[in-house]
Tab-separated table of C-alpha atoms in Angstrom:
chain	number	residue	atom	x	y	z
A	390	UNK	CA	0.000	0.000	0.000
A	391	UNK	CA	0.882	3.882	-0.438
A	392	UNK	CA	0.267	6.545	1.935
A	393	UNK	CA	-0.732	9.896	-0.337
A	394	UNK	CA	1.454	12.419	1.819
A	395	UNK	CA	4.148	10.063	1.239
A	396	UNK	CA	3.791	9.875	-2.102
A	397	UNK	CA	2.821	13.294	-2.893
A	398	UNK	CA	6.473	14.263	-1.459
A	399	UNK	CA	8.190	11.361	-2.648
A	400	UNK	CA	7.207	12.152	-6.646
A	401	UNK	CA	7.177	16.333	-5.752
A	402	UNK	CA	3.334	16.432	-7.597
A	403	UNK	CA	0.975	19.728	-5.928
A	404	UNK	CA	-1.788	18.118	-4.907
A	405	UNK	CA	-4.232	18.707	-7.677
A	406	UNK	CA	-2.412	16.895	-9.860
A	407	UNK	CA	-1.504	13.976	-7.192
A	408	UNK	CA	-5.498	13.694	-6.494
A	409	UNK	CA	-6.182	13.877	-10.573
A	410	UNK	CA	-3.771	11.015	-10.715
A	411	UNK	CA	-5.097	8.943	-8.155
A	412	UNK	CA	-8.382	9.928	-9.349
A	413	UNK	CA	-7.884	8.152	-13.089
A	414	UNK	CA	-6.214	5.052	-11.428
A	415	UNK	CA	-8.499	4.126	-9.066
A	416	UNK	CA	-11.480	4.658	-12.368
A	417	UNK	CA	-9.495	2.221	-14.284
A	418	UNK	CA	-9.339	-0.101	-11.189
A	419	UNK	CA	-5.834	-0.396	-11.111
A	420	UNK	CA	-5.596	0.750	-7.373
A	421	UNK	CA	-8.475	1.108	-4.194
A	422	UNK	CA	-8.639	2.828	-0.877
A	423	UNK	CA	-6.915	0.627	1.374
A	424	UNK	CA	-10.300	0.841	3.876
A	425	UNK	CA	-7.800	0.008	6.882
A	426	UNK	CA	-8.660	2.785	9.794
A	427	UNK	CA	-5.323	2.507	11.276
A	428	UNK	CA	-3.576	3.416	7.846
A	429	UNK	CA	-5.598	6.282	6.993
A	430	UNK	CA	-5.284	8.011	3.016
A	431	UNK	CA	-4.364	4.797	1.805
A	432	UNK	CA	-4.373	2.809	-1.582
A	433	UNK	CA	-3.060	-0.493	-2.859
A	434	UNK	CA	-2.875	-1.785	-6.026
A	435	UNK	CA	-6.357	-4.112	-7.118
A	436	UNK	CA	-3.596	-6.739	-8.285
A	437	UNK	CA	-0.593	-7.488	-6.790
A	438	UNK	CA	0.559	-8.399	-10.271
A	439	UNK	CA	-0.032	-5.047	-11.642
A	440	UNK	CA	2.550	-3.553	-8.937
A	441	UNK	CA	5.136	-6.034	-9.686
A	442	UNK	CA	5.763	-5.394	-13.328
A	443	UNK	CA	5.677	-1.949	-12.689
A	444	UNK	CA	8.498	-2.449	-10.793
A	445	UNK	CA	10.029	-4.800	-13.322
A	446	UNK	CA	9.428	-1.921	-16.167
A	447	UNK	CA	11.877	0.371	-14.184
A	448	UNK	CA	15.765	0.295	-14.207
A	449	UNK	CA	17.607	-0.902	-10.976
A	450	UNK	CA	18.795	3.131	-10.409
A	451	UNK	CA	15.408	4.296	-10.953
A	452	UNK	CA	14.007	1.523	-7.972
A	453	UNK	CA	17.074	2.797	-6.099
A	454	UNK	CA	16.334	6.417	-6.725
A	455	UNK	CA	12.161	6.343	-6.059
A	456	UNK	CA	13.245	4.172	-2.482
A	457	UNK	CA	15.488	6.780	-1.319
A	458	UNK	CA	12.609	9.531	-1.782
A	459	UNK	CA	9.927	7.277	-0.111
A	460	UNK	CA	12.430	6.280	2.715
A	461	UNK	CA	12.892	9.995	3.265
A	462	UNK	CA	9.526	11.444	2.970
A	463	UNK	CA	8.411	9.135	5.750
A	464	UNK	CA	10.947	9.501	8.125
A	465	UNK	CA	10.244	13.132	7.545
A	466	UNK	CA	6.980	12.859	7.914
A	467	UNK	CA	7.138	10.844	11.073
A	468	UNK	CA	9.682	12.483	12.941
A	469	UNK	CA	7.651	16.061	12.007
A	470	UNK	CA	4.533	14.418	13.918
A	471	UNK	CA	6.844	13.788	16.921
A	472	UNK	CA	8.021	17.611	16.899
A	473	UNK	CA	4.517	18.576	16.451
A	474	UNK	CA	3.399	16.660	19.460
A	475	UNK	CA	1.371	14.479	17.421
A	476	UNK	CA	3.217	10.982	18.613
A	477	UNK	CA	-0.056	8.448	16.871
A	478	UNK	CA	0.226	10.255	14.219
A	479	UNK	CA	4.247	9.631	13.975
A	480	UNK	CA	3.797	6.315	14.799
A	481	UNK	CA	1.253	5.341	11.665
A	482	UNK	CA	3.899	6.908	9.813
A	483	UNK	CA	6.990	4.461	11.918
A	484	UNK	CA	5.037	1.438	11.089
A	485	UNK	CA	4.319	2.309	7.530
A	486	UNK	CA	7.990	2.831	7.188
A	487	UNK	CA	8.948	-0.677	8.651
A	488	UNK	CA	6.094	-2.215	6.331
A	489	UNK	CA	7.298	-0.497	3.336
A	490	UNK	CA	11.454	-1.400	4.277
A	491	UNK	CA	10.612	-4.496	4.882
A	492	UNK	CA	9.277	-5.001	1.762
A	493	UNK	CA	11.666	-3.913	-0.429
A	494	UNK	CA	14.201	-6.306	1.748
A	495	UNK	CA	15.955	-3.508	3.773
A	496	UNK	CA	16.161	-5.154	6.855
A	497	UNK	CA	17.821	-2.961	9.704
A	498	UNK	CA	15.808	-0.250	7.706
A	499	UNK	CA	12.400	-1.260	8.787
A	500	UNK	CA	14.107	-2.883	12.083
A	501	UNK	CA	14.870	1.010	12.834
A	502	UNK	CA	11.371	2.109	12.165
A	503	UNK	CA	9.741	-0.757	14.032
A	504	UNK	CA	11.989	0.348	17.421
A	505	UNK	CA	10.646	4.182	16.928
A	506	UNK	CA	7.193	2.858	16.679
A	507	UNK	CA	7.518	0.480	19.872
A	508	UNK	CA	9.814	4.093	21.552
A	509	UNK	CA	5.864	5.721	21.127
A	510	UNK	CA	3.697	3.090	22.390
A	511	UNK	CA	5.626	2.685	25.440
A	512	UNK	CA	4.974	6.695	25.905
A	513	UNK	CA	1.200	6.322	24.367
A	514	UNK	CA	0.032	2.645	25.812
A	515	UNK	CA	-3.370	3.403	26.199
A	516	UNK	CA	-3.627	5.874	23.892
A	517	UNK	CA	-3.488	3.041	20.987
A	518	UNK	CA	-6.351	0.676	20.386
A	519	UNK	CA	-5.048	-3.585	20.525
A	520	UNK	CA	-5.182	-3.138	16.610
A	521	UNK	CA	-2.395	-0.734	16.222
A	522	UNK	CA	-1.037	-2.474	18.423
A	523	UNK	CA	-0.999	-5.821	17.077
A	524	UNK	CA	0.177	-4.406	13.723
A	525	UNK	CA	3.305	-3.454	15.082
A	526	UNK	CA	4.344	-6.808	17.259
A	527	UNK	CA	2.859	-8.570	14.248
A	528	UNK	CA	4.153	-7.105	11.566
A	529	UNK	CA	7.593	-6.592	13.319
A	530	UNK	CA	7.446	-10.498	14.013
A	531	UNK	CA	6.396	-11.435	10.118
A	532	UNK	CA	9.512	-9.919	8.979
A	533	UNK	CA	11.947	-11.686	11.855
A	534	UNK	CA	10.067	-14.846	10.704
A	535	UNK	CA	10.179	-14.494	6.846
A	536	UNK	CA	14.286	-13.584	7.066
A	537	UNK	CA	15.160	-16.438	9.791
A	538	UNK	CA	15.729	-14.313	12.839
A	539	UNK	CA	14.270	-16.386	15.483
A	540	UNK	CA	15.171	-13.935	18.383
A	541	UNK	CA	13.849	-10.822	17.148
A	542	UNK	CA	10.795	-13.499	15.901
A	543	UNK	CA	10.400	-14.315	19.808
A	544	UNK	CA	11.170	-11.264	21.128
A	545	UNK	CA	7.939	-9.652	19.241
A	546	UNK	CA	5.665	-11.888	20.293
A	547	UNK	CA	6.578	-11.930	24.038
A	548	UNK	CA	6.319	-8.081	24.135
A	549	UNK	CA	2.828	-8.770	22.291
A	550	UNK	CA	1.781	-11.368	25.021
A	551	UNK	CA	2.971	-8.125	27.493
A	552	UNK	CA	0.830	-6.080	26.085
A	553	UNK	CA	-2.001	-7.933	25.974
A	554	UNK	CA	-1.769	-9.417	29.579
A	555	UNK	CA	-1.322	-5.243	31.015
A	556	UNK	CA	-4.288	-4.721	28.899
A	557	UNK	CA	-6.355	-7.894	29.319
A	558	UNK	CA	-6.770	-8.076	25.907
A	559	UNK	CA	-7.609	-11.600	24.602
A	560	UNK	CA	-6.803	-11.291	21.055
A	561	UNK	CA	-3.477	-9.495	22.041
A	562	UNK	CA	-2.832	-12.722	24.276
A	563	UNK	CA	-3.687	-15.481	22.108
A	564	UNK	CA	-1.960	-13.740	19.175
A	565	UNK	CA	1.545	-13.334	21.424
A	566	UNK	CA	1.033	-17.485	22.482
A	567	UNK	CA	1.155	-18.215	18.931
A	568	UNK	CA	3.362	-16.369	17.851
A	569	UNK	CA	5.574	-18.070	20.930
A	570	UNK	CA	4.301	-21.400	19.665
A	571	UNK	CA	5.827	-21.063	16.022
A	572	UNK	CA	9.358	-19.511	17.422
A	573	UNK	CA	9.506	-22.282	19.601
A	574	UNK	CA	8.028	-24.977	17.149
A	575	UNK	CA	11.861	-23.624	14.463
A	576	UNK	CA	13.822	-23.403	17.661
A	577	UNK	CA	13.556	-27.233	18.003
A	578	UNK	CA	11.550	-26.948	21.381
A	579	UNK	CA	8.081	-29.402	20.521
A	580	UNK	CA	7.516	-29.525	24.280
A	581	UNK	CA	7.436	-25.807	24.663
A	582	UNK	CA	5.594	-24.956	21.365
A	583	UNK	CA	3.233	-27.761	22.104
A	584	UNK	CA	2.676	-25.638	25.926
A	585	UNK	CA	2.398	-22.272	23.707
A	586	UNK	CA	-0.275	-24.015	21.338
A	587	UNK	CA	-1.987	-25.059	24.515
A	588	UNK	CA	-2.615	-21.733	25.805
A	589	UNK	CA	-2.776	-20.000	22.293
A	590	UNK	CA	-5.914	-21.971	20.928
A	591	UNK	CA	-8.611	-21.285	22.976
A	592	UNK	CA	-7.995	-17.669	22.992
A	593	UNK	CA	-7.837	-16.868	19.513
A	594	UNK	CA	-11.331	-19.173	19.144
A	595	UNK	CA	-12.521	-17.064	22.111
A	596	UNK	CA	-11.234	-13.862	20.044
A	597	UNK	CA	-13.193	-15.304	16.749
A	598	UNK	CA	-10.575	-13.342	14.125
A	599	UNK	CA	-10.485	-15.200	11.050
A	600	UNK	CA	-6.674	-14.850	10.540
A	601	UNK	CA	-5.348	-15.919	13.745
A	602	UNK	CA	-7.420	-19.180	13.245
A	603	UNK	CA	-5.882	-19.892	10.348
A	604	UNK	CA	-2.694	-18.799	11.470
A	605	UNK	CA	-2.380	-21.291	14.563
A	606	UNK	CA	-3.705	-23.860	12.105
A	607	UNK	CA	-0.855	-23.024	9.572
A	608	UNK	CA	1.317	-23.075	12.655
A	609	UNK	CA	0.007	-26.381	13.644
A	610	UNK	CA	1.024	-27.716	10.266
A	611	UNK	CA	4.549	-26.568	10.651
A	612	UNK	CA	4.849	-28.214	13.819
A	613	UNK	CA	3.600	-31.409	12.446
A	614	UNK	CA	5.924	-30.931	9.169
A	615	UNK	CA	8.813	-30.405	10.922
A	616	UNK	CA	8.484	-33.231	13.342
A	617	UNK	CA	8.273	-35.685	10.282
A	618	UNK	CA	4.329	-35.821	11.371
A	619	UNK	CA	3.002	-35.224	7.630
A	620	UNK	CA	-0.569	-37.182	7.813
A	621	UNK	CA	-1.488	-34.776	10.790
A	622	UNK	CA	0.291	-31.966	9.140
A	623	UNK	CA	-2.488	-32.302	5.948
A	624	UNK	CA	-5.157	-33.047	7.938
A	625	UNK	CA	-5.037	-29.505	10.025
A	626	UNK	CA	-4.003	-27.711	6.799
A	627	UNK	CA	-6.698	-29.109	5.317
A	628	UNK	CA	-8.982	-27.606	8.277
A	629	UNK	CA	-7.118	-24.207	7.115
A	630	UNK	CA	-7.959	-24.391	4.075
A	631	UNK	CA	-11.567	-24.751	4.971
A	632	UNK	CA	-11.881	-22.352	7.262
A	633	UNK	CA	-9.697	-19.529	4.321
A	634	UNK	CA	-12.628	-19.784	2.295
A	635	UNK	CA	-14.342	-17.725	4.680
A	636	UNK	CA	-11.569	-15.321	3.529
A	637	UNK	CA	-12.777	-11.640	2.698
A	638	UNK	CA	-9.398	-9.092	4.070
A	639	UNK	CA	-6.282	-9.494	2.964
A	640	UNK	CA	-4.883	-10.172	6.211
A	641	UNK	CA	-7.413	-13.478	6.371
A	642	UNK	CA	-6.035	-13.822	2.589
A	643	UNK	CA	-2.357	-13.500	3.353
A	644	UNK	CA	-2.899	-16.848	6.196
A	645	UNK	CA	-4.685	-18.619	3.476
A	646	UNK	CA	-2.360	-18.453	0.862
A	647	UNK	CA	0.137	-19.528	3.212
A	648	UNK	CA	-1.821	-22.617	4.422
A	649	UNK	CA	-1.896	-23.623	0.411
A	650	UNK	CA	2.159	-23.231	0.400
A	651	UNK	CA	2.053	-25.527	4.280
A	652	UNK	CA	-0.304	-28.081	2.545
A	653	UNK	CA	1.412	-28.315	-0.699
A	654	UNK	CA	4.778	-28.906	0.989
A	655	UNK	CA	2.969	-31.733	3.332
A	656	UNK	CA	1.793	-33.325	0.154
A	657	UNK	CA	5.275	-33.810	-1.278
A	658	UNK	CA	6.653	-35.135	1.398
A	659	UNK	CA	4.054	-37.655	1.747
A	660	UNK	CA	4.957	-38.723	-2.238
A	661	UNK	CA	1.824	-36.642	-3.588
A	662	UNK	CA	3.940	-33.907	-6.184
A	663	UNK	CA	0.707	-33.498	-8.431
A	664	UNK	CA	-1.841	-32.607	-5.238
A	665	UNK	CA	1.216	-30.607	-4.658
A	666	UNK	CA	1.439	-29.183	-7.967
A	667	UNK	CA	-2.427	-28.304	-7.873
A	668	UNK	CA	-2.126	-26.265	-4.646
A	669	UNK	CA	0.984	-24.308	-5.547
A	670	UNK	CA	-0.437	-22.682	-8.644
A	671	UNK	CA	-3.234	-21.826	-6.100
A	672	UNK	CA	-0.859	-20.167	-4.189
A	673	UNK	CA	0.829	-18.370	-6.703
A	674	UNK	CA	-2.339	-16.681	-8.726
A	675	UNK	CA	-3.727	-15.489	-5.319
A	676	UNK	CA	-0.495	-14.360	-3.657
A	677	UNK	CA	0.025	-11.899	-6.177
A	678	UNK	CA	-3.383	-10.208	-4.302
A	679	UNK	CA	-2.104	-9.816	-1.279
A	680	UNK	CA	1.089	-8.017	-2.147
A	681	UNK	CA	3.723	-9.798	-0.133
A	682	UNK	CA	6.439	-10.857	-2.279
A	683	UNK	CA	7.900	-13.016	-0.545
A	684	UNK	CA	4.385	-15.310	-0.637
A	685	UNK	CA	4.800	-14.993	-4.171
A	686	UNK	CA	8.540	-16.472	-3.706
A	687	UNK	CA	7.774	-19.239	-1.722
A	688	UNK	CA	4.450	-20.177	-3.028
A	689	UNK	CA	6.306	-20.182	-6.934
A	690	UNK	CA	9.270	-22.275	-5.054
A	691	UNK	CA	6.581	-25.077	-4.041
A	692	UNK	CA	5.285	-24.765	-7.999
A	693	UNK	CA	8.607	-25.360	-9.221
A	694	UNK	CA	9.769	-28.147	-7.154
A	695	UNK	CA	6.034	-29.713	-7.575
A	696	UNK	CA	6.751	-29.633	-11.512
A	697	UNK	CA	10.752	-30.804	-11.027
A	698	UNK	CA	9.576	-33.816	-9.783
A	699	UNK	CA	6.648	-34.661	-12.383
A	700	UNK	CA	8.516	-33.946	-15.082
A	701	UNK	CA	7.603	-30.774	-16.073
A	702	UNK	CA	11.071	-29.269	-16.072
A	703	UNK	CA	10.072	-26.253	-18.396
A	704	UNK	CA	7.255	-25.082	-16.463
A	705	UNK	CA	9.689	-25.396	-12.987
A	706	UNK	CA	12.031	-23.497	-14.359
A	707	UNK	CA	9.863	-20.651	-15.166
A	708	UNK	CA	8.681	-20.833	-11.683
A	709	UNK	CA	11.816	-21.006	-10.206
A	710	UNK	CA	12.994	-17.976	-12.956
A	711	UNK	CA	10.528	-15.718	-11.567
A	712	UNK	CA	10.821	-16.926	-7.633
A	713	UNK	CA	15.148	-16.054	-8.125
A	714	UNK	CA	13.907	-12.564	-10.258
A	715	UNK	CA	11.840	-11.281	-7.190
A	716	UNK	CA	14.166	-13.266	-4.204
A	717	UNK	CA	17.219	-11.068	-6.246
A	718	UNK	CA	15.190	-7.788	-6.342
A	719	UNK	CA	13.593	-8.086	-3.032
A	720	UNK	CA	17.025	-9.001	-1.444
A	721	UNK	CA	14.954	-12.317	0.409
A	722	UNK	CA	19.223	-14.360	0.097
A	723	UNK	CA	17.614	-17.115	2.006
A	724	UNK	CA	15.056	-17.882	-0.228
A	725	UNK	CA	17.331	-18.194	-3.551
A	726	UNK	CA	19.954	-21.101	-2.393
A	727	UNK	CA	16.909	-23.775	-2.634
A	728	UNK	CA	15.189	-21.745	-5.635
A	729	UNK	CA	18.985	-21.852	-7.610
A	730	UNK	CA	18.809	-25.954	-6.773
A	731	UNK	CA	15.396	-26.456	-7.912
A	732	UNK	CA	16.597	-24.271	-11.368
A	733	UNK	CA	19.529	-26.688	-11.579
A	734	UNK	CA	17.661	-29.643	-11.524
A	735	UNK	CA	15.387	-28.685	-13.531
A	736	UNK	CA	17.803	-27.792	-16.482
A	737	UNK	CA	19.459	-30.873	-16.243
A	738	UNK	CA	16.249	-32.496	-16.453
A	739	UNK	CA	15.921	-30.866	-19.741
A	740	UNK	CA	18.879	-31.904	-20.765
């Protein structure tokens, strides 16, 4: 998504030409009002798709060039709502800075924003509602997760479960147990996740918010993956899956397309690549709607394995082509190592 102050300074448009502009995109439907009350003035892009050739269109300086001027124009912004006394204001703008680094890969970037975002709740506590601040420990434990940093991963959901405990919050609760459960379930600790899970479930059903209950159940499935447990693994993905077509936010999307990525994985290990194969092309059309690349990455990795090993070495390594493309631009390093494999195979498959 794009903030229109940030954009209006990033691209140095007045603002009747900046509103004309968003005016005739959002007509054509190629963008919509994000409709998310704790990122006010708002779009996104309709299609995720449409967002990621634009950025394919433009030359690696011009990316470079257009990041710099966002990067400023919201640390300027936010740090001008701080001087102004205005410290919710500055922190939408701190978490829309750690979203946006994050996304284009620069990690200690949006690490930096996160920590000036948490630096104003501590001051505002109750002055935020449990979704603002949910987006922060949530989104700031996403990114830890998607680049392999357990401790940060851990860290932001134990100051979540903090937050919610001070402020009896439920959802805030449930969401920091899970979170707990899925960075103990990759540190190799079943007994503790399985204690985390215990305590997690209940809450978030109590809660009733679509995502987290397919989150725990996409968490669930991990657990079972990793402990070689792949009949159990597909049976509470498959529960996932289920409950994601309930799916109408993106948020609820986002879990959903990961449970297809989960369940496809499950299904190869069990010796099932075309099941496999079925869900991963899933996976990719509707990741490119919820406009996290690295969904897109992982869900075209599980497409391009699925087709390595049924045969279909051309269509892998377009899968895996595209996957490497977006892992390179988005500067995801631990994604490419298995992506560069699959590609290998692949083309000696062919031959």
């Amino acid at each position: 998504s794009f903030n229109l102050d940030v954009l209006q300074a990033a691209v140095g448009l007045d603002q009747d030409e900046l509103v004309t502009a968003i005016e005739e995109l959002e007509h054509s439907c190629l963008i919509e009002p994000e409709g998310n009350h704790s990122a006010p003035n708002a779009y996104t892009f309709v299609h995720g798709k449409l967002r990621e050739v634009l950025l394919l269109e433009q030359s690696e300086a011009r990316r470079r060039l257009l990041n710099q001027r966002v990067a400023r124009a919201i640390e300027q912004h936010g740090g001008n709502y701080e001087a102004a006394g205005e410290p919710e204001a500055a922190y939408s703008y701190w978490l829309a800075h750690a979203e946006w680094a994050g996304e284009q890969g620069q990690l200690e970037q949006a690490y930096t924003a996160y920590r000036q975002a948490e630096s104003l709740f501590f001051r505002l506590n109750y002055g935020l509602t449990d979704a603002q601040i949910y987006r922060l420990y949530r989104g700031w434990g996403d990114l830890a997760y998607d680049n392999e940093d357990l401790d940060t991963l851990e860290r932001s959901y134990a100051a979540l479960l903090r937050a919610g405990e001070e402020r009896r919050s439920i959802r805030l609760v449930g969401a920091g147990w899970n979170g707990l459960f899925l960075a103990n379930t990759l540190n190799g600790q079943p007994g503790q996740a399985q204690r985390c899970y215990e305590r997690a479930a209940p809450l978030l059903e109590q809660a009733g918010e679509l995502r987290d209950q397919i989150d725990i159940l996409n968490h669930r499935g991990l657990f079972f993956i990793l402990n070689n447990r792949f009949p159990e693994a597909a049976e509470v993905l498959s529960q996932a899956l289920e409950l994601g077509k309930r799916a109408v936010d993106l948020e609820a999307w986002e879990a959903r397309v990961t449970t297809q990525i989960h369940l496809a994985q499950a299904n190869i290990y069990m010796g099932w690549p075309q099941r496999s194969y079925h869900l991963a092309r899933l996976a990719v059309a509707e990741s490119y709607r919820v406009h996290r690349a690295i969904l897109n990455i992982r869900a075209n990795g599980s497409l391009a394995y699925a087709c390595y090993l049924l045969g279909r070495y051309e269509e892998s390594i377009e899968a895996a082509t595209a996957a490497c493309a977006l892992a390179e631009q988005k500067n995801s390093r631990h994604s490419l190592a298995s992506l560069r494999l699959t590609l290998a195979r692949s083309a000696y498959g062919l031959g």
